[in-house]
Coordinates of C-alpha atoms in Angstrom, one line a residue:
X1 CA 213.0 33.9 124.8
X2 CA 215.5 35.4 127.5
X3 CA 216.7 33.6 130.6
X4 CA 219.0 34.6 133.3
X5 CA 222.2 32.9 131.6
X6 CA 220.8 32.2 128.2
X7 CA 218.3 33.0 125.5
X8 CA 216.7 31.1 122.2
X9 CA 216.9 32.8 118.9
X10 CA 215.8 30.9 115.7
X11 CA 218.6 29.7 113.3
X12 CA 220.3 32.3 111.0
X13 CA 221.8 29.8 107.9
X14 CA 224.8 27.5 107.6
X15 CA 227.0 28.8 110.0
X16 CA 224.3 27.4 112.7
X17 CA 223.7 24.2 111.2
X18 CA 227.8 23.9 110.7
X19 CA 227.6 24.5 114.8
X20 CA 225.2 21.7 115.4
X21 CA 227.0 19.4 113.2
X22 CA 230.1 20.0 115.1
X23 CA 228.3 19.2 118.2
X24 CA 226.8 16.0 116.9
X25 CA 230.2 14.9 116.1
X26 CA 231.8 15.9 119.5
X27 CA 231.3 14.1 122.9
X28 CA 227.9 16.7 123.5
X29 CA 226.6 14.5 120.5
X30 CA 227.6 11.1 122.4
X31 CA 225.3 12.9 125.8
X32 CA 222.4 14.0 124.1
X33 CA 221.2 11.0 121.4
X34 CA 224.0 8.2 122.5
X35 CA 226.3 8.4 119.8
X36 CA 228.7 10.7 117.6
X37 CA 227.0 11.6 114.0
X38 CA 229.3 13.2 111.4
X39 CA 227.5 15.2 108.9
X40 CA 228.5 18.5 106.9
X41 CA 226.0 21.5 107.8
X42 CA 225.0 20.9 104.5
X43 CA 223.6 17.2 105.6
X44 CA 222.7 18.6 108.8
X45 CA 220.1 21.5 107.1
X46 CA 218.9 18.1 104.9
X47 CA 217.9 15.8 107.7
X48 CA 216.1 18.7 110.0
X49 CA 214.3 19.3 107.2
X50 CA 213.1 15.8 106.6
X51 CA 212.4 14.7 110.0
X52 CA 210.4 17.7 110.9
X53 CA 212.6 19.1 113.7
X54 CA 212.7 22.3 114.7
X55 CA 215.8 24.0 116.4
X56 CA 216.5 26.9 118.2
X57 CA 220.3 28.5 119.3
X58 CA 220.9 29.0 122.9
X59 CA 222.9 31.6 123.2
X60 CA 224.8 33.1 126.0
X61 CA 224.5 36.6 127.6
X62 CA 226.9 38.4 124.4
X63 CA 224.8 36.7 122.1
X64 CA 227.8 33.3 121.2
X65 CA 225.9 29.7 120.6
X66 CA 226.8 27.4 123.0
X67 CA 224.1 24.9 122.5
X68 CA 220.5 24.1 120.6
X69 CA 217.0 22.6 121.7
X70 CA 215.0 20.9 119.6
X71 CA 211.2 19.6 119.5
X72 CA 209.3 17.7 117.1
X73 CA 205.7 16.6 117.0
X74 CA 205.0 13.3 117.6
X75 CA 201.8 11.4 116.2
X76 CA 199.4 13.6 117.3
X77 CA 199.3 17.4 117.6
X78 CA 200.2 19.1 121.1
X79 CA 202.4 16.2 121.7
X80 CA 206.1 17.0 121.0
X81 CA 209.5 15.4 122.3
X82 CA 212.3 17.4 123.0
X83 CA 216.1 17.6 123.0
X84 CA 219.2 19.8 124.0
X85 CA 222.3 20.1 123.4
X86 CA 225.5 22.5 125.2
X87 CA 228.3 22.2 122.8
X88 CA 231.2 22.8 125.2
X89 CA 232.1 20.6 128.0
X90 CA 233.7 23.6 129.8
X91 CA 230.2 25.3 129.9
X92 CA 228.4 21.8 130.9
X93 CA 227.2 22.1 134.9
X94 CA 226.6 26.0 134.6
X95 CA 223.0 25.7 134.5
X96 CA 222.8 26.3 130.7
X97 CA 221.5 22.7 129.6
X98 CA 218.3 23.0 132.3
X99 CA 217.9 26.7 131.5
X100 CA 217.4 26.0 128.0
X101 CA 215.3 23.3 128.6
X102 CA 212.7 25.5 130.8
X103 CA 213.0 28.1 128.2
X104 CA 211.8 25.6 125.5
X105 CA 208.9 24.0 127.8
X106 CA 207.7 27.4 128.4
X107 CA 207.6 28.2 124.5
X108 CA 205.9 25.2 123.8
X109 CA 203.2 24.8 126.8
X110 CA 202.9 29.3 126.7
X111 CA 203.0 29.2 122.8
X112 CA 202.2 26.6 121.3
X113 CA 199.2 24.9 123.2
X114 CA 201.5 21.9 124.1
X115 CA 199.4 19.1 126.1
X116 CA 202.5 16.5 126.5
X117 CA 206.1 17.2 126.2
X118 CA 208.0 13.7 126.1
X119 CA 211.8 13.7 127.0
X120 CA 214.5 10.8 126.9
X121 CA 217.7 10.3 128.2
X122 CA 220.1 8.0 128.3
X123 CA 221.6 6.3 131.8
X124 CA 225.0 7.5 131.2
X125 CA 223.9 11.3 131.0
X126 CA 223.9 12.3 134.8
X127 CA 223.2 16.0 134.4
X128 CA 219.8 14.7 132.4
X129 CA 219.2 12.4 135.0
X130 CA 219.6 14.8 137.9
X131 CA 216.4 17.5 135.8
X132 CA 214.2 13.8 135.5
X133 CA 214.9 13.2 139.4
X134 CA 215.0 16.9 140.7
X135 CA 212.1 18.7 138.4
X136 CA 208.6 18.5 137.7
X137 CA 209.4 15.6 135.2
X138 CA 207.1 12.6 135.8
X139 CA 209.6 9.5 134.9
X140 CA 207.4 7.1 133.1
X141 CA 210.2 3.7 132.9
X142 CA 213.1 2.4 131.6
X143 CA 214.1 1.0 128.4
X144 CA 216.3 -1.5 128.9
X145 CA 220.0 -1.5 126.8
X146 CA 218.6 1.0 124.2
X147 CA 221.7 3.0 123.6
X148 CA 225.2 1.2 122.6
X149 CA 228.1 3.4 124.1
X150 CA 231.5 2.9 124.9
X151 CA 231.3 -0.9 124.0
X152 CA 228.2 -1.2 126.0
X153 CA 224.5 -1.5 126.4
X154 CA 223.1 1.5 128.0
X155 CA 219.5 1.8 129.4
X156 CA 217.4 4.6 128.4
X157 CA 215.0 7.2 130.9
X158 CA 211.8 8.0 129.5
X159 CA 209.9 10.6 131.2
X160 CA 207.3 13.4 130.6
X161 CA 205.5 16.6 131.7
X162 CA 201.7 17.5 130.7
X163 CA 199.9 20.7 130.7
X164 CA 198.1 21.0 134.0
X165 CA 201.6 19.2 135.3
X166 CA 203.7 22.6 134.0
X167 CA 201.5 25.2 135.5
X168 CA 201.0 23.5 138.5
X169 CA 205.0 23.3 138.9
X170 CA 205.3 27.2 138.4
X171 CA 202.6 28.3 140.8
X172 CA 204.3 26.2 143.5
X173 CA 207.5 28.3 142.7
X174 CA 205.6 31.5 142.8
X175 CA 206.1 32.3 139.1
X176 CA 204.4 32.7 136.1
X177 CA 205.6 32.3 131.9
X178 CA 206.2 35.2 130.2
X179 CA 203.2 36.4 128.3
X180 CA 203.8 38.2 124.6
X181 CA 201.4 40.6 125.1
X182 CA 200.8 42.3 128.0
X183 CA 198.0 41.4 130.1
X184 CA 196.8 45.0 130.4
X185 CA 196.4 45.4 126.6
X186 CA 194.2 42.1 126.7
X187 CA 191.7 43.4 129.5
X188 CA 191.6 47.2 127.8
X189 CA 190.8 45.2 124.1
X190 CA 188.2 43.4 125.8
X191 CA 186.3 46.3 127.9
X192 CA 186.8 48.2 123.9
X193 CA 185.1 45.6 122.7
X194 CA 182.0 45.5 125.6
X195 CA 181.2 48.9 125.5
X196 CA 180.5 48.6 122.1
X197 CA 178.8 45.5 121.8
X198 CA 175.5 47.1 122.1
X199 CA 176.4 49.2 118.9
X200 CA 177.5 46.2 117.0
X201 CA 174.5 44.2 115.5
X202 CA 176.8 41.0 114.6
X203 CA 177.6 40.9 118.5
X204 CA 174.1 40.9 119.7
X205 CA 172.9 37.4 120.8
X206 CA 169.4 38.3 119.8
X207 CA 170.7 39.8 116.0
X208 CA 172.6 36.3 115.2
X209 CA 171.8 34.6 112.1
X210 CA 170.4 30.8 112.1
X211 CA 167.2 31.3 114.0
X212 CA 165.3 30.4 116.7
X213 CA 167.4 27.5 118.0
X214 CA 164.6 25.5 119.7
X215 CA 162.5 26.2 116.2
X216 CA 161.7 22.3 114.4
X217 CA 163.0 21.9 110.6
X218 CA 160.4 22.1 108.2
X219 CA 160.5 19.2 105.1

């Protein structure tokens, strides 16, 4: 998955999850879930693998991490939350964070046949709040002193995006995802397949098995 500034690649081994345990520790931890969590890789690798997330690296245009996304499912399928994470502030306001982000939606959405894609912020996260306000994110409310930072309660956003939502928002910027396979290959396959179909018996409609479909069961 290439962008303009950044790309997703899947994780490689320890080094990555030493990365993203570094970044949980560090003030990017304290932006994206509200508070610092030390953990070895080690522990890191461990608790992605019991809480069912999935990460992927972003990674910059000579291939260095500089930050992670994450999704999980939630309780029922096509319904995922997301996260992300850029682990230096120096690279934070670049467009890295929101580029990732779109890079992740269009995976899942494209991909992965995602029907809601949930997202959560907290109000002390102003670049998050400025993709909920500017972007095709529908906010959905508040929750009120959810986070603790800094001494403080802090209220969280809650937003999401749906399907139809998604597409919509890329037709009205004139673009489209990035298909896999090329749509050329997909219409040749399918005029392979209808010049045959009078050749193949199993592609007949009058050849298929099960009967006359108006025909009454007999005891």
């Amino acid at each position: 998955m290439q962008g303009e500034f950044v790309s997703l690649r899947p994780i490689r081994g320890r080094d990555d999850y030493d990365l993203i345990a570094l970044w949980s520790a560090s003030d990017a931890g304290s932006y994206s879930s509200g508070s610092q969590v030390f953990m070895t890789g080690e522990a890191m690798e461990a608790f992605v693998a019991k809480h069912g997330l999935n990460y992927l690296m972003v990674v910059d245009r000579d291939g260095e991490p500089v930050g992670g996304v994450s999704w999980q499912q939630l309780a029922y399928p096509g319904s995922f939350e997301v996260g992300n994470v850029v682990g230096s502030s120096e690279l934070w306001g670049l467009g890295y964070g929101v580029e990732s982000v779109n890079l992740l939606l269009e995976f899942l959405f494209h991909q992965r046949n995602a029907h809601r894609i949930h997202l959560m912020t907290g109000l002390f996260n102003k670049q998050m709040v400025q993709i909920f306000l500017t972007g095709p994110i529908k906010t959905e409310g508040v929750l009120r002193d959810f986070f603790f930072l800094d001494g403080e309660y802090h209220d969280a956003l809650v937003g999401s995006l749906l399907r139809d939502e998604y597409y919509a928002f890329l037709e009205s910027l004139g673009t489209n995802p990035v298909d896999l396979v090329d749509r050329q290959d997909k219409l040749d396959a399918r005029a392979m397949l209808n010049q045959r179909i009078p050749e193949i018996p199993a592609c007949r409609p009058d050849d298929r098995s099960g009967g006359d479909r108006n025909e009454s069961p007999t005891a």
